[in-house]
Amino acid sequence: MLPAVIAALTAIHFAALSGLCLYGLHRLWLIRCLYLDKGVEASMPPSFAPPEEFPAVTVQLPLYNERFVAKRLLDAAARLDWPRDKLEIQVLDDSDDDTCSIVAERVAWWRRQGVDITVVRRTNREGYKAGALAHGLLTAKGEFVVVFDADFIPPPAFLHDTIPWFRDNGVGMVQTRWEFCNADHSWFTGIQALLLGPHFSIEHRVRYRQGLFFNFNGTAGVWRRRAIEMAGGWQADTVTEDLDLSYRAQLAGWRFVYRDDCRVPSELPVTMSALRGQQQRWAKGSIQTARKILPRLLKDRLPISVKIEAMAHLMANFYWILGMIAMLTLYPAVTWRIGIGLHQLLRIDLPLFLLSSGAIMTYFLLYSIRSGAGKMGQLFLLPALTIGLAPSISLSVLTGLFRQGGEFERTPKFGVKGRERIPGMAFTYHQKNLSYILMNCVLFLYSLLPVIFAWQRETWYAVPMFLLFPFAFALVTAKDIGEALLSRRAN
C-alpha cells in the first residue's frame, strides 16, 4: 500500500476516533447530570375519584403475525383497571397467518365478559405500523390513546399511573419505562437488557428533568389525542414513526413526561436475526428522522441546550459508522506508525481510548452498579456484541441517510419469559443471516491482521485490545450459524 494512502487512512482513523470521543463525552455528561444535576421531578398528581371524572381511553394494539404473544397481549390489555364504559381496545391486526384466528377467539371471549374490544383490519399494510395506528385513530373514541406492541405485558394499574399526568393541559405524552421479562434467558438477552436499560433510566430521565426533548418509544406510552392531531398525525416517511411524531409534537409546543417508576414488562429478541433487524430499523429510522426534523428544529426559537441535545440524540447512530471506520483503518494506522515509541503511543492513543471506549464502558458500568442489572461477564461481552453488529447497522445508517421510509420489518417475538426454552416453531420465521455470516467471516479474517502485526513485533500490550475485533466477529458469526442450522431443521 502506498505511503500516502496509508497516511490518509491513518488520518481517517484518528478522525473517526475523535468522533467517538464526542459520543463518549456525551455519555459522561449524561452521568454527570444524573448524579449531580437533580433537576425538577414533579410528584404524582392526584388520581381520578368519581367515575364521571375518568376520561375516555383508547388502547391500540398493533399486530402483524404475532402467534406466540397475541393472546398474552390481549389478555393483559383487557385486564387494565379502568371503568368499562371509558375504555376501548382496538386490535389493529394486519396479520396474514394464524394470528388472525387467535385474535378472533380472544376478542370474542373478552367481548362476552363485557370488554369493549374490537378488531380493526385493513386490506393492505400501507404505512406499516404508522398506517395501522392512523387507521385505527379514525374510529377511536378515546381522548387519550395508549399503544402497546405485541411483546408487552401492561400491568393492570398502568392507566392509573399515567393518565393523571394529563391533568396538566400542556402534557402531550407520557412515556413509561420498559422492563424485560426474559433478561435472564441467556447471555444474549442479558447483554441487551444492559444495552437498552440506560436509554430509559439515564437518557430519558436526564432529558426529562433538564427540560430537553425526548421521545415516545413506540409502545408503553400514552398520547393526548389532540397532540397527535396537532403535530400532523402518524406518518410513514421514516421507519421510526414514534421518534418522528415525538419531535413534531414537541416542536408544536407539547411537553412530555417520563415515569421511571411505572414499568412495563416486555420481551427482548432471543435470536441474532431478530436483534439485528430491530437495531437496523431503529438506526435507519433515527437518521431518517434527523434528516426530516433537524432543519426545522434548528430554525425554531428553542433554547440552545435543547437544540444541541436534539442533535446528539437524533444523530447518535452515526457512531456505528465511526466505529466501523476506526476498525477498518486500524491496520493501516498501526503499520504506518511502526517507528513511533511506546510513550508517544500512550500520549496519543490512551486519551482517545479513555474518551471513547473507556467513557462508554464507564457509562454502562455505572448503570449496572446503580440498577443492579447485568453481570460482569455480560458487561465484558457488550463491546464484542456491538462490534459484531456494527457492519450491518452501519449499512442501515447509510440507507437512512439517502432513502426515505422503507419496509417496517417486525421483530419476531416468541412469548419467552425467564429461562423458558424458545418454542420449536420459532425458527420457522425467516432468518436473514447468510449475507451477514459471509460479511462477518471476511471481517474476522481482516481483523486478525493487526493482531498478527503486533504479535510479530512482540508488542504484547496491544494484542489483547486488537483481539477484541476478531473475537467480536467470531461471536456474532457463531450465533448466526447456530440459528441458521436450527432454522433449516425447523423448515
Tab-separated table of N, CA and C in Angstrom, residues 86-140:
chain	number	residue	atom	x	y	z
A	86	LYS	N	-65.452	3.637	29.842
A	86	LYS	CA	-64.478	4.653	29.432
A	86	LYS	C	-63.237	4.033	28.790
A	87	LEU	N	-63.283	2.723	28.530
A	87	LEU	CA	-62.121	2.025	27.978
A	87	LEU	C	-62.480	1.305	26.688
A	88	GLU	N	-61.747	1.605	25.638
A	88	GLU	CA	-61.918	0.951	24.332
A	88	GLU	C	-60.578	0.325	23.940
A	89	ILE	N	-60.628	-0.898	23.440
A	89	ILE	CA	-59.412	-1.582	22.978
A	89	ILE	C	-59.547	-1.878	21.500
A	90	GLN	N	-58.596	-1.392	20.725
A	90	GLN	CA	-58.547	-1.661	19.283
A	90	GLN	C	-57.392	-2.625	19.001
A	91	VAL	N	-57.693	-3.774	18.430
A	91	VAL	CA	-56.654	-4.707	17.993
A	91	VAL	C	-56.419	-4.430	16.513
A	92	LEU	N	-55.330	-3.745	16.208
A	92	LEU	CA	-55.013	-3.340	14.833
A	92	LEU	C	-54.236	-4.471	14.177
A	93	ASP	N	-54.970	-5.442	13.661
A	93	ASP	CA	-54.362	-6.696	13.210
A	93	ASP	C	-54.186	-6.727	11.699
A	94	ASP	N	-52.933	-6.636	11.264
A	94	ASP	CA	-52.596	-6.739	9.836
A	94	ASP	C	-52.078	-8.123	9.477
A	95	SER	N	-52.293	-9.099	10.340
A	95	SER	CA	-51.699	-10.424	10.166
A	95	SER	C	-52.248	-11.162	8.952
A	96	ASP	N	-51.405	-12.076	8.427
A	96	ASP	CA	-51.862	-12.958	7.354
A	96	ASP	C	-51.517	-14.419	7.675
A	97	ASP	N	-51.391	-14.718	8.984
A	97	ASP	CA	-51.148	-16.104	9.402
A	97	ASP	C	-52.185	-16.484	10.453
A	98	ASP	N	-51.908	-17.513	11.262
A	98	ASP	CA	-52.903	-17.975	12.223
A	98	ASP	C	-53.092	-17.032	13.403
A	99	THR	N	-52.362	-15.904	13.438
A	99	THR	CA	-52.623	-14.886	14.451
A	99	THR	C	-54.064	-14.395	14.352
A	100	CYS	N	-54.596	-14.347	13.140
A	100	CYS	CA	-55.967	-13.867	12.938
A	100	CYS	C	-56.971	-14.693	13.733
A	101	SER	N	-56.834	-16.006	13.708
A	101	SER	CA	-57.779	-16.860	14.426
A	101	SER	C	-57.576	-16.748	15.937
A	102	ILE	N	-56.338	-16.594	16.381
A	102	ILE	CA	-56.068	-16.414	17.809
A	102	ILE	C	-56.713	-15.122	18.298
A	103	VAL	N	-56.545	-14.053	17.532
A	103	VAL	CA	-57.128	-12.762	17.885
A	103	VAL	C	-58.651	-12.845	17.908
A	104	ALA	N	-59.218	-13.469	16.897
A	104	ALA	CA	-60.691	-13.570	16.823
A	104	ALA	C	-61.244	-14.297	18.040
A	105	GLU	N	-60.583	-15.365	18.460
A	105	GLU	CA	-61.064	-16.148	19.605
A	105	GLU	C	-60.993	-15.333	20.891
A	106	ARG	N	-59.861	-14.647	21.126
A	106	ARG	CA	-59.722	-13.890	22.376
A	106	ARG	C	-60.603	-12.658	22.402
A	107	VAL	N	-60.772	-11.998	21.272
A	107	VAL	CA	-61.653	-10.833	21.213
A	107	VAL	C	-63.096	-11.248	21.515
A	108	ALA	N	-63.525	-12.346	20.915
A	108	ALA	CA	-64.894	-12.832	21.171
A	108	ALA	C	-65.071	-13.177	22.647
A	109	TRP	N	-64.061	-13.810	23.245
A	109	TRP	CA	-64.169	-14.193	24.657
A	109	TRP	C	-64.267	-12.965	25.549
A	110	TRP	N	-63.431	-11.972	25.318
A	110	TRP	CA	-63.449	-10.783	26.166
A	110	TRP	C	-64.693	-9.933	25.929
A	111	ARG	N	-65.210	-9.934	24.739
A	111	ARG	CA	-66.455	-9.210	24.493
A	111	ARG	C	-67.596	-9.828	25.312
A	112	ARG	N	-67.574	-11.137	25.453
A	112	ARG	CA	-68.602	-11.791	26.282
A	112	ARG	C	-68.453	-11.417	27.755
A	113	GLN	N	-67.248	-10.978	28.139
A	113	GLN	CA	-67.031	-10.532	29.522
A	113	GLN	C	-67.368	-9.055	29.722
A	114	GLY	N	-67.824	-8.419	28.663
A	114	GLY	CA	-68.234	-7.021	28.754
A	114	GLY	C	-67.160	-6.008	28.411
A	115	VAL	N	-66.033	-6.443	27.841
A	115	VAL	CA	-64.949	-5.534	27.470
A	115	VAL	C	-65.195	-4.981	26.067
A	116	ASP	N	-65.036	-3.683	25.919
A	116	ASP	CA	-65.206	-3.040	24.607
A	116	ASP	C	-63.920	-3.236	23.804
A	117	ILE	N	-63.826	-4.347	23.123
A	117	ILE	CA	-62.634	-4.683	22.348
A	117	ILE	C	-63.047	-5.087	20.937
A	118	THR	N	-62.388	-4.523	19.944
A	118	THR	CA	-62.730	-4.789	18.550
A	118	THR	C	-61.466	-5.043	17.739
A	119	VAL	N	-61.641	-5.741	16.629
A	119	VAL	CA	-60.536	-5.975	15.696
A	119	VAL	C	-60.683	-5.007	14.535
A	120	VAL	N	-59.604	-4.302	14.219
A	120	VAL	CA	-59.589	-3.380	13.089
A	120	VAL	C	-58.599	-3.928	12.071
A	121	ARG	N	-59.113	-4.362	10.936
A	121	ARG	CA	-58.247	-4.934	9.893
A	121	ARG	C	-58.279	-4.076	8.641
A	122	ARG	N	-57.148	-4.052	7.933
A	122	ARG	CA	-57.042	-3.298	6.688
A	122	ARG	C	-56.867	-4.263	5.523
A	123	THR	N	-57.080	-3.769	4.335
A	123	THR	CA	-56.921	-4.620	3.148
A	123	THR	C	-55.471	-4.686	2.689
A	124	ASN	N	-54.612	-3.814	3.256
A	124	ASN	CA	-53.192	-3.829	2.911
A	124	ASN	C	-52.401	-3.295	4.101
A	125	ARG	N	-51.077	-3.357	4.010
A	125	ARG	CA	-50.220	-2.880	5.107
A	125	ARG	C	-49.600	-1.515	4.771
A	126	GLU	N	-50.309	-0.706	4.027
A	126	GLU	CA	-49.775	0.590	3.635
A	126	GLU	C	-49.406	1.415	4.877
A	127	GLY	N	-48.178	1.897	4.907
A	127	GLY	CA	-47.719	2.687	6.038
A	127	GLY	C	-47.277	1.853	7.224
A	128	TYR	N	-47.421	0.523	7.119
A	128	TYR	CA	-46.998	-0.405	8.172
A	128	TYR	C	-47.593	0.017	9.524
A	129	LYS	N	-46.776	0.072	10.576
A	129	LYS	CA	-47.324	0.374	11.902
A	129	LYS	C	-47.933	1.775	11.954
A	130	ALA	N	-47.269	2.755	11.359
A	130	ALA	CA	-47.806	4.120	11.351
A	130	ALA	C	-49.164	4.156	10.665
A	131	GLY	N	-49.288	3.418	9.550
A	131	GLY	CA	-50.562	3.362	8.841
A	131	GLY	C	-51.650	2.712	9.669
A	132	ALA	N	-51.294	1.642	10.398
A	132	ALA	CA	-52.275	0.950	11.236
A	132	ALA	C	-52.761	1.850	12.372
A	133	LEU	N	-51.839	2.563	13.026
A	133	LEU	CA	-52.212	3.461	14.113
A	133	LEU	C	-53.096	4.604	13.611
A	134	ALA	N	-52.738	5.171	12.463
A	134	ALA	CA	-53.547	6.261	11.897
A	134	ALA	C	-54.927	5.762	11.498
A	135	HIS	N	-54.981	4.575	10.927
A	135	HIS	CA	-56.271	3.993	10.514
A	135	HIS	C	-57.164	3.749	11.729
A	136	GLY	N	-56.608	3.227	12.787
A	136	GLY	CA	-57.383	2.991	13.998
A	136	GLY	C	-57.864	4.274	14.634
A	137	LEU	N	-57.067	5.324	14.523
A	137	LEU	CA	-57.424	6.601	15.141
A	137	LEU	C	-58.677	7.213	14.497
A	138	LEU	N	-58.960	6.846	13.263
A	138	LEU	CA	-60.147	7.381	12.574
A	138	LEU	C	-61.435	7.026	13.296
A	139	THR	N	-61.479	5.874	13.938
A	139	THR	CA	-62.695	5.422	14.621
A	139	THR	C	-62.526	5.347	16.139
A	140	ALA	N	-61.383	5.760	16.652
A	140	ALA	CA	-61.133	5.689	18.092
A	140	ALA	C	-62.044	6.649	18.845
